[in-house]
Coordinates of C-alpha atoms and ligand atoms in Angstrom, one line a residue:
X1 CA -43.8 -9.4 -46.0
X2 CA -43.1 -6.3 -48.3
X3 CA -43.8 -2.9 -47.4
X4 CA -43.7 -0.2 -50.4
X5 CA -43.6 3.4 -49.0
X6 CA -44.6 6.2 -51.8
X7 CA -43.6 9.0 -50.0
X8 CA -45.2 11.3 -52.5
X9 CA -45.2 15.6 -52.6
X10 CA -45.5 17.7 -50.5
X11 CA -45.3 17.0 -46.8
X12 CA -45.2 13.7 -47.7
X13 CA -41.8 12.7 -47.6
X14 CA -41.6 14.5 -44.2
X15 CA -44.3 12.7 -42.7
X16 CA -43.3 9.2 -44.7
X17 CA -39.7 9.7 -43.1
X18 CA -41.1 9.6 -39.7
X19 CA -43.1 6.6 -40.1
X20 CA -39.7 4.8 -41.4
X21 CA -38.4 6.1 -38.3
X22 CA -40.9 4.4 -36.3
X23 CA -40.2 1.3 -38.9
X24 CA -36.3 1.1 -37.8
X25 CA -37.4 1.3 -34.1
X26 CA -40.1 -1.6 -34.1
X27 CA -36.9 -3.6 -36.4
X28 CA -39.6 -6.5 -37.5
X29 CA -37.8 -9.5 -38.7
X30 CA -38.9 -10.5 -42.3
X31 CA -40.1 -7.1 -43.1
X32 CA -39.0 -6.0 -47.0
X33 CA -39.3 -2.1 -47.0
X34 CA -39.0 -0.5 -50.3
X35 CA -39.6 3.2 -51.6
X36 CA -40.9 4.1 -55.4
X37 CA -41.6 7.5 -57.0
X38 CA -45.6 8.6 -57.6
X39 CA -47.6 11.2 -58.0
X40 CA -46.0 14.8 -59.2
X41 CA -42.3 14.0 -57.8
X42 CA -42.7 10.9 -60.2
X43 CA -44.2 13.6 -62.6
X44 CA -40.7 15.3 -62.4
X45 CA -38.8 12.0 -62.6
X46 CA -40.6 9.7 -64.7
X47 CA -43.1 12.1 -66.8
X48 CA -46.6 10.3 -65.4
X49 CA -48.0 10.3 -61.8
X50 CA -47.8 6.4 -61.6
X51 CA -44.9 4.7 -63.0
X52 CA -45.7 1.1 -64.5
X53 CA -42.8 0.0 -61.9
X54 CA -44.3 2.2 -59.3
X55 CA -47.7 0.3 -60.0
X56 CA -46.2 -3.1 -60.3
X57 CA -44.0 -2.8 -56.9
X58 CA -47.6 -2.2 -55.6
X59 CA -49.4 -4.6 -56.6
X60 CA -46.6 -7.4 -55.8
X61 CA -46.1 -5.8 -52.0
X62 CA -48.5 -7.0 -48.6
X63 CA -49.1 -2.9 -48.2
X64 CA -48.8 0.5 -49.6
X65 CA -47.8 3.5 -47.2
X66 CA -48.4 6.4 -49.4
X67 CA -47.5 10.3 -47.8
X68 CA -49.3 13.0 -50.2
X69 CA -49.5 13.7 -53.4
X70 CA -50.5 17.1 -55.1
X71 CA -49.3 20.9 -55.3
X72 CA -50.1 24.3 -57.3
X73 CA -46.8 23.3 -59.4
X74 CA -48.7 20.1 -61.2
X75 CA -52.1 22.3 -61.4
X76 CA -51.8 23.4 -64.9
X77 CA -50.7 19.4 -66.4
X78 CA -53.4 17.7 -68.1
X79 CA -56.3 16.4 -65.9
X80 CA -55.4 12.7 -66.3
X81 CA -51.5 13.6 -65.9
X82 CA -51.8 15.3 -62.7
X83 CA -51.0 13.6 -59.4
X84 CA -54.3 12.7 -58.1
X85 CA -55.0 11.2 -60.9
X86 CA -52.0 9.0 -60.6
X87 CA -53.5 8.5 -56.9
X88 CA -57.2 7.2 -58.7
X89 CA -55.2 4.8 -60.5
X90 CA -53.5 3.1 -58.0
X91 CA -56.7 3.1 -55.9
X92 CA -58.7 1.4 -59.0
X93 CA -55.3 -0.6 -60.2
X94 CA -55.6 -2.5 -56.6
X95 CA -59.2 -2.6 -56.7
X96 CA -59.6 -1.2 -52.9
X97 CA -62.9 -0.9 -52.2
X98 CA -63.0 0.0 -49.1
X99 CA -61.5 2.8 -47.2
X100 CA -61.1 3.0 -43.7
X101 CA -61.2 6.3 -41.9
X102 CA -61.3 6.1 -38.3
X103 CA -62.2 9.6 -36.0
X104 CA -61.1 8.7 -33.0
X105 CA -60.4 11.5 -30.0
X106 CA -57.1 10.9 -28.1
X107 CA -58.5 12.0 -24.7
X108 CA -55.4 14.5 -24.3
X109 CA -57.0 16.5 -27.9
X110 CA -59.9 17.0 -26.0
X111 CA -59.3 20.7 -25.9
X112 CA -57.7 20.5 -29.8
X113 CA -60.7 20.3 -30.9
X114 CA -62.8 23.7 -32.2
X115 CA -65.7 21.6 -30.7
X116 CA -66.6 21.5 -27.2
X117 CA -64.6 18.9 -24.9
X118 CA -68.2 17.5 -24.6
X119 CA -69.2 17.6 -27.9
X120 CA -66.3 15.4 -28.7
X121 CA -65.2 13.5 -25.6
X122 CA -65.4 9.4 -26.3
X123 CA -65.3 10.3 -30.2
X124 CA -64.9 6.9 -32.2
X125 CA -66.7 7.0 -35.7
X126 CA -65.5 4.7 -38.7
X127 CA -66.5 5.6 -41.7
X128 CA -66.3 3.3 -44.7
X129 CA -66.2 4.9 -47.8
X130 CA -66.3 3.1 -50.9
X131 CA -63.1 4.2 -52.7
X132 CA -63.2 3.2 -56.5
X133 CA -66.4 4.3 -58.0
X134 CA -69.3 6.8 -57.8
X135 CA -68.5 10.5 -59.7
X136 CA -64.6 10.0 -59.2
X137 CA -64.5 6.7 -61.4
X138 CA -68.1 7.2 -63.8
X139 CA -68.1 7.6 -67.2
X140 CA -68.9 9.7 -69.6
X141 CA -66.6 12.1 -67.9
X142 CA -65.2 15.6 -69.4
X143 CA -65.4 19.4 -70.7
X144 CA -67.4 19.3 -73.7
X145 CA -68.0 21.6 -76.3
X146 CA -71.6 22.3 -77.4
X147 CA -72.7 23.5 -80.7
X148 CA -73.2 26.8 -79.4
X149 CA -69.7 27.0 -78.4
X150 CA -70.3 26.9 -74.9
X151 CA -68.3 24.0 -72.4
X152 CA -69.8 22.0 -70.1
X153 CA -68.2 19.6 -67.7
X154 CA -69.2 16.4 -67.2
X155 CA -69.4 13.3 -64.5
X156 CA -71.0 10.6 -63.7
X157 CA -72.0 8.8 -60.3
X158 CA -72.7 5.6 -61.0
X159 CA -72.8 2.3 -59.0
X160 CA -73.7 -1.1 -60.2
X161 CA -75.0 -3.6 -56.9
X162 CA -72.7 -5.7 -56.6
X163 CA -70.1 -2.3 -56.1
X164 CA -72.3 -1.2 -52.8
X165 CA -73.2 -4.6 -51.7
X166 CA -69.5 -5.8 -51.2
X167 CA -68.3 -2.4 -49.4
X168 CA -71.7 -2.7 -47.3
X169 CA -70.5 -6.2 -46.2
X170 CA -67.1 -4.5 -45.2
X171 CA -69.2 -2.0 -43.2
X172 CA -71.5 -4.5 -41.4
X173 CA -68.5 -6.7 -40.4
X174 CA -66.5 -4.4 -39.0
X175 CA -69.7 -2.5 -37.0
X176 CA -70.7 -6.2 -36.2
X177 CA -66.7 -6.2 -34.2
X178 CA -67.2 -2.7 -32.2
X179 CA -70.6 -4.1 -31.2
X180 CA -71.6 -1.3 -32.9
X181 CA -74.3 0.3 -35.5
X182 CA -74.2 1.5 -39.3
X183 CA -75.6 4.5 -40.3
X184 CA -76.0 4.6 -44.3
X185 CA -75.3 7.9 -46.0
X186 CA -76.5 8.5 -49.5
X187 CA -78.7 11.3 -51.2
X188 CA -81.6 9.5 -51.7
X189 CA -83.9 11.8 -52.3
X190 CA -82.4 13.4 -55.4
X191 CA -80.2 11.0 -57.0
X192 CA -81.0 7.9 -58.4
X193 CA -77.7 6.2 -57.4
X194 CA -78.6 6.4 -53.9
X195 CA -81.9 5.1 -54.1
X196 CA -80.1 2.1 -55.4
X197 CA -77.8 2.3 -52.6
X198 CA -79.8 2.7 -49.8
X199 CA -82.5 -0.6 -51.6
X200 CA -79.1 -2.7 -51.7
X201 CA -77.7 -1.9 -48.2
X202 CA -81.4 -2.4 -46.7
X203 CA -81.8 -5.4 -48.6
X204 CA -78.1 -7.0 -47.7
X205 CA -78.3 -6.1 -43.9
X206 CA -82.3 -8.1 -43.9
X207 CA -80.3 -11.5 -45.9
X208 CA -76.9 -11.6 -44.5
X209 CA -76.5 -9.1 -41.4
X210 CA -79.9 -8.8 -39.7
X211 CA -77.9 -8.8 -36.0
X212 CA -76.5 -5.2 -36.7
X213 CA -78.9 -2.5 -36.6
X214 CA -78.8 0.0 -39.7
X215 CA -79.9 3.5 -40.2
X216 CA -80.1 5.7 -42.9
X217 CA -79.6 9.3 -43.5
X218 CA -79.2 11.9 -46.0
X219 CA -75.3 13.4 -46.7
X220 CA -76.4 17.0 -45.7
X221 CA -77.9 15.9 -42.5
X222 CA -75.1 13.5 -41.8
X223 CA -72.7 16.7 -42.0
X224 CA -74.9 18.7 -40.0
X225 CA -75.4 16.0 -37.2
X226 CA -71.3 15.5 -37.4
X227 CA -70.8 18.6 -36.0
X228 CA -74.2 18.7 -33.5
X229 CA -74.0 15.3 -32.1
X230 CA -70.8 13.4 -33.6
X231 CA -71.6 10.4 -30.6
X232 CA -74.2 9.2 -31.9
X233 CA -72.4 8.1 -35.0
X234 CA -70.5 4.7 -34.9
X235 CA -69.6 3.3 -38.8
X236 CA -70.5 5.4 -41.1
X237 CA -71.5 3.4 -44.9
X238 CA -70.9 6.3 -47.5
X239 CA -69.6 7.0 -51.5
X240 CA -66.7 8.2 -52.6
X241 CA -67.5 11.9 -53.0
X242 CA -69.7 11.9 -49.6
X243 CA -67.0 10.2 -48.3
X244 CA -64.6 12.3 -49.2
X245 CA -66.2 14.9 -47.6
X246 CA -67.5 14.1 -44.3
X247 CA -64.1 12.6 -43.7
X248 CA -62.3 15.4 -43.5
X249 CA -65.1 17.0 -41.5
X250 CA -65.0 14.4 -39.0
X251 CA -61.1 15.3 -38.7
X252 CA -61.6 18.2 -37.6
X253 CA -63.6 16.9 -34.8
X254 CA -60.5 15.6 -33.7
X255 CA -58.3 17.8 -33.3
X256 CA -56.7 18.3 -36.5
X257 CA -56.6 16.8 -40.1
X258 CA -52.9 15.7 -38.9
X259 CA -54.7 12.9 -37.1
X260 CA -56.4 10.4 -38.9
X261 CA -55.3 7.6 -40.6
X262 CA -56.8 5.2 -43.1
X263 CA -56.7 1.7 -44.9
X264 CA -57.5 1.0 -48.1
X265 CA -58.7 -2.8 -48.9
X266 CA -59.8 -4.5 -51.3
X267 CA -60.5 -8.5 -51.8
X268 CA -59.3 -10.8 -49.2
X269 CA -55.6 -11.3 -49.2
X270 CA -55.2 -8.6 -52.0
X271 CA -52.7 -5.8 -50.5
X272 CA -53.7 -2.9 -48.8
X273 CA -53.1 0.8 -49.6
X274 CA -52.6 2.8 -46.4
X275 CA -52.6 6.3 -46.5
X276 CA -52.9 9.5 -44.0
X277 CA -55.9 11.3 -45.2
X278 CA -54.7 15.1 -45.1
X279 CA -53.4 16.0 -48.2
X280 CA -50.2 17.4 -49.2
X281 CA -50.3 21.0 -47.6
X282 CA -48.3 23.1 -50.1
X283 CA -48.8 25.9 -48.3
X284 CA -46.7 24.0 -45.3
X285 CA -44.3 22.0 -47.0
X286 CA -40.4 21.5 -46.8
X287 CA -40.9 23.8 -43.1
X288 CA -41.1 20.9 -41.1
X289 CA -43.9 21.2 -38.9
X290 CA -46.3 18.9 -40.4
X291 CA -48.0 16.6 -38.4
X292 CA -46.4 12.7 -38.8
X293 CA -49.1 11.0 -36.6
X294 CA -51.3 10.7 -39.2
X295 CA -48.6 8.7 -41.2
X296 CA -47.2 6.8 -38.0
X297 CA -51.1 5.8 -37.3
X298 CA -51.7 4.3 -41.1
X299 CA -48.6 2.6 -40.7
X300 CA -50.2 0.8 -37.4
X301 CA -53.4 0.1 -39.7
X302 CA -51.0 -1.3 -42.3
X303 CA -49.5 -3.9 -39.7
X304 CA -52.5 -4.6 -38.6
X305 CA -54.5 -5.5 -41.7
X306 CA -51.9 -6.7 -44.2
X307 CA -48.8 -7.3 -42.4
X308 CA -50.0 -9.5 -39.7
X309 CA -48.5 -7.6 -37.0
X310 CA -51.3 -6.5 -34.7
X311 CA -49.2 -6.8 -31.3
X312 CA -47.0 -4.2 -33.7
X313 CA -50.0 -2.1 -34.5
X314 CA -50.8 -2.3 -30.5
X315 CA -47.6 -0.5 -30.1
X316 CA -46.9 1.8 -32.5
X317 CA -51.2 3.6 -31.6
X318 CA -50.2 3.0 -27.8
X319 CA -47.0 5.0 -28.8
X320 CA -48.6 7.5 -30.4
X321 CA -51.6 8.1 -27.4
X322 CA -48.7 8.4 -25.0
X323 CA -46.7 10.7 -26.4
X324 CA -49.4 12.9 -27.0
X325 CA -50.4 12.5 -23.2
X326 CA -47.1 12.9 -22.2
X327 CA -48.2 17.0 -23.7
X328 CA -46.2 16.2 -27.5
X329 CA -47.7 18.5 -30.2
X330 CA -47.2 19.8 -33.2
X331 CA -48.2 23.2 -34.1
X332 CA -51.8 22.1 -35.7
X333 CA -52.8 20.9 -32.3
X334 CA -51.4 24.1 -30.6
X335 CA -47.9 22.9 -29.4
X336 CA -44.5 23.9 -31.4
X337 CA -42.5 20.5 -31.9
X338 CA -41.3 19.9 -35.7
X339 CA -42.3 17.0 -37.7
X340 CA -39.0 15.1 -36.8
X341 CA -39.5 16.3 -32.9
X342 CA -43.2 14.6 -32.8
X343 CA -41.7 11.2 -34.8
X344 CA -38.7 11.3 -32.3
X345 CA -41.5 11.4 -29.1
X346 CA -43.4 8.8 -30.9
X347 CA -40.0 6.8 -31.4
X348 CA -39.3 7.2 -27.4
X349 CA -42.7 6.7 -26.2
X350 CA -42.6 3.0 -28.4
X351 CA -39.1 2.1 -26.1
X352 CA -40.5 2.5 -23.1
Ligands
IPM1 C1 -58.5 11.9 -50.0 C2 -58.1 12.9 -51.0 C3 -58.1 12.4 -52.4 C4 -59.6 12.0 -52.7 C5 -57.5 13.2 -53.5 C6 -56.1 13.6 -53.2 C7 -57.6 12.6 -54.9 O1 -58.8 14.1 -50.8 O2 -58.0 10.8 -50.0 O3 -59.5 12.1 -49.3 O4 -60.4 12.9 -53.1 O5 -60.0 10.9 -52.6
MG2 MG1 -60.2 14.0 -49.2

């Protein structure tokens, strides 16, 4: 099995580090693990965000571990050479649909949270958010220049059926395994796209998953009942750009954005891109006091779903919960260890 860490910008590499240090601790036999420059460091070494070697070592590895990538140093390159867009690529390049972004509340974050211990307590939402289409991915796409002089920007959300009806198949499996529910997030009553969604999801869950019950509701509801009533929430079917928000809203109910994890997957067999889903925090980088758990928890999503390690993946989240029970925090959830400080407890907890 290969393992290709793209450690990234940012606090990347410093949270990237820590999950190789969890790596080297769990020493699984027949594990390849290499490392490949992308997004703006492989700006500054390589002149593009993704490297044609960067992209082929993906696409020819079980999994992707990615860090960050992004910072106010790349913001002025051209739109489709900055380092998100080298990101995009690699997300449509491996053609994974379907990203995986668990909330779940360690118990000991209870109090982390800016929400109530109740409002929180038992948290456990997956959202699946379809990852290479919608406004990020639709075309036409630009800043136009009128005839009157004037620009005008320009994108597109756009999905064809068969685009929602395989990442709504992804959704109803995995609610089908929790026992659980979907709830099916679009904005139905003002875009045309989700109309189509929400026909195709209805339609797909009547022919092929009639056992799991399905909701729907509209984004700026789902936002609003995310921070009112986050428990009644179990997978969460949603776009890319809805997606992308709620996600990081429903970090936040965890304690801190430092937390969550997420898997990126695409056809059956096809290798998976696993990435924390904070970003690269500029503001907070080379200081060492990002949070790794984020990283160290893809990592266990990574073993899990392409490197056939679940007993590893056991491990390395059981790791994680008790180091933070054993009162390990960094200074996002209110404690004061460093980045290497939290991987080191996470490292310790995993021996014992
Ligand atoms: C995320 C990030 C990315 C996204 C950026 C960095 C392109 O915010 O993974 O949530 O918008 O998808
Ligand atoms: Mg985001």
């Amino acid at each position: 099995m290969k393992l290709l860490l793209l450690p990234g910008d940012g606090i990347g590499p410093e949270v990237i580090a820590e999950a190789r240090a969890v790596l080297e601790a769990l020493a699984l036999p027949g594990l390849e693990v290499a490392e490949a420059p992308f997004g703006g460091a492989a700006i500054d070494s390589d002149g593009v965000p993704l490297p044609e070697a960067t992209k082929a070592a993906a696409l020819s590895a079980d999994a992707v571990l990615m860090g960050a990538v992004g910072g106010p140093q790349w913001a002025s390159q051209p739109y489709d050479l900055r380092p998100e867009a080298g990101l995009l690529a690699l997300r449509h390049a491996m053609g994974v649909f379907a990203n995986l972004r668990p909330a779940r509340l360690f118990p000991p974050l209870a109090d982390a949270s800016t929400l109530k211990p109740e409002v929180v307590e038992g948290l456990d939402i997956l959202f699946v958010r379809e990852l290479v289409g919608g406004v990020y991915f639709g075309e036409p796409r630009g800043i136009e220049r009128l005839p009157s002089g004037e620009r005008v920007g320009l994108n597109t959300q756009r999905y064809a059926e068969h685009e929602i009806v395989r990442v709504a198949d992804v959704a109803f499996a995995l609610a089908r395994a929790r026992g659980g529910h979907v709830t099916s997030v679009d904005k139905a009553n003002v875009m045309e796209s989700g109309l189509l969604w929400r026909e195709v999801v209805t339609a797909r869950q009547k022919e092929r998953h009639p056992d799991v019950p399905l909701s729907h509701m509209l984004a700026d509801s789902c936002a609003m009942e995310l921070v009112r009533n986050p428990r009644r929430f179990d997978v969460i079917l949603t776009d890319n750009l809805f997606g992308d928000l709620l996600s990081d809203l429903a970090a936040m109910l965890t304690g801190s954005l430092g937390m969550l994890p997420s898997a990126a997957l695409g056809a059956p067999g096809a290798p998976g891109l696993y990435e924390p889903i904070h970003g690269s925090a500029p503001d907070i980088a080379g200081k060492g006091i990002a949070n790794p758990c984020a990283a160290i928890l893809s990592l266990a999503m990574a073993l899990r779903h392409s490197l056939r390690r679940p007993d590893a993946a056991d491990r390395v989240e059981a790791a994680v919960a008790s180091a933070l029970a054993g009162g390990a925090r960094t200074r996002d959830l209110g404690g004061t260890l460093s980045t290497r400080e939290m991987g080191t407890a996470i490292v310790a907890a995993l021996a014992s």
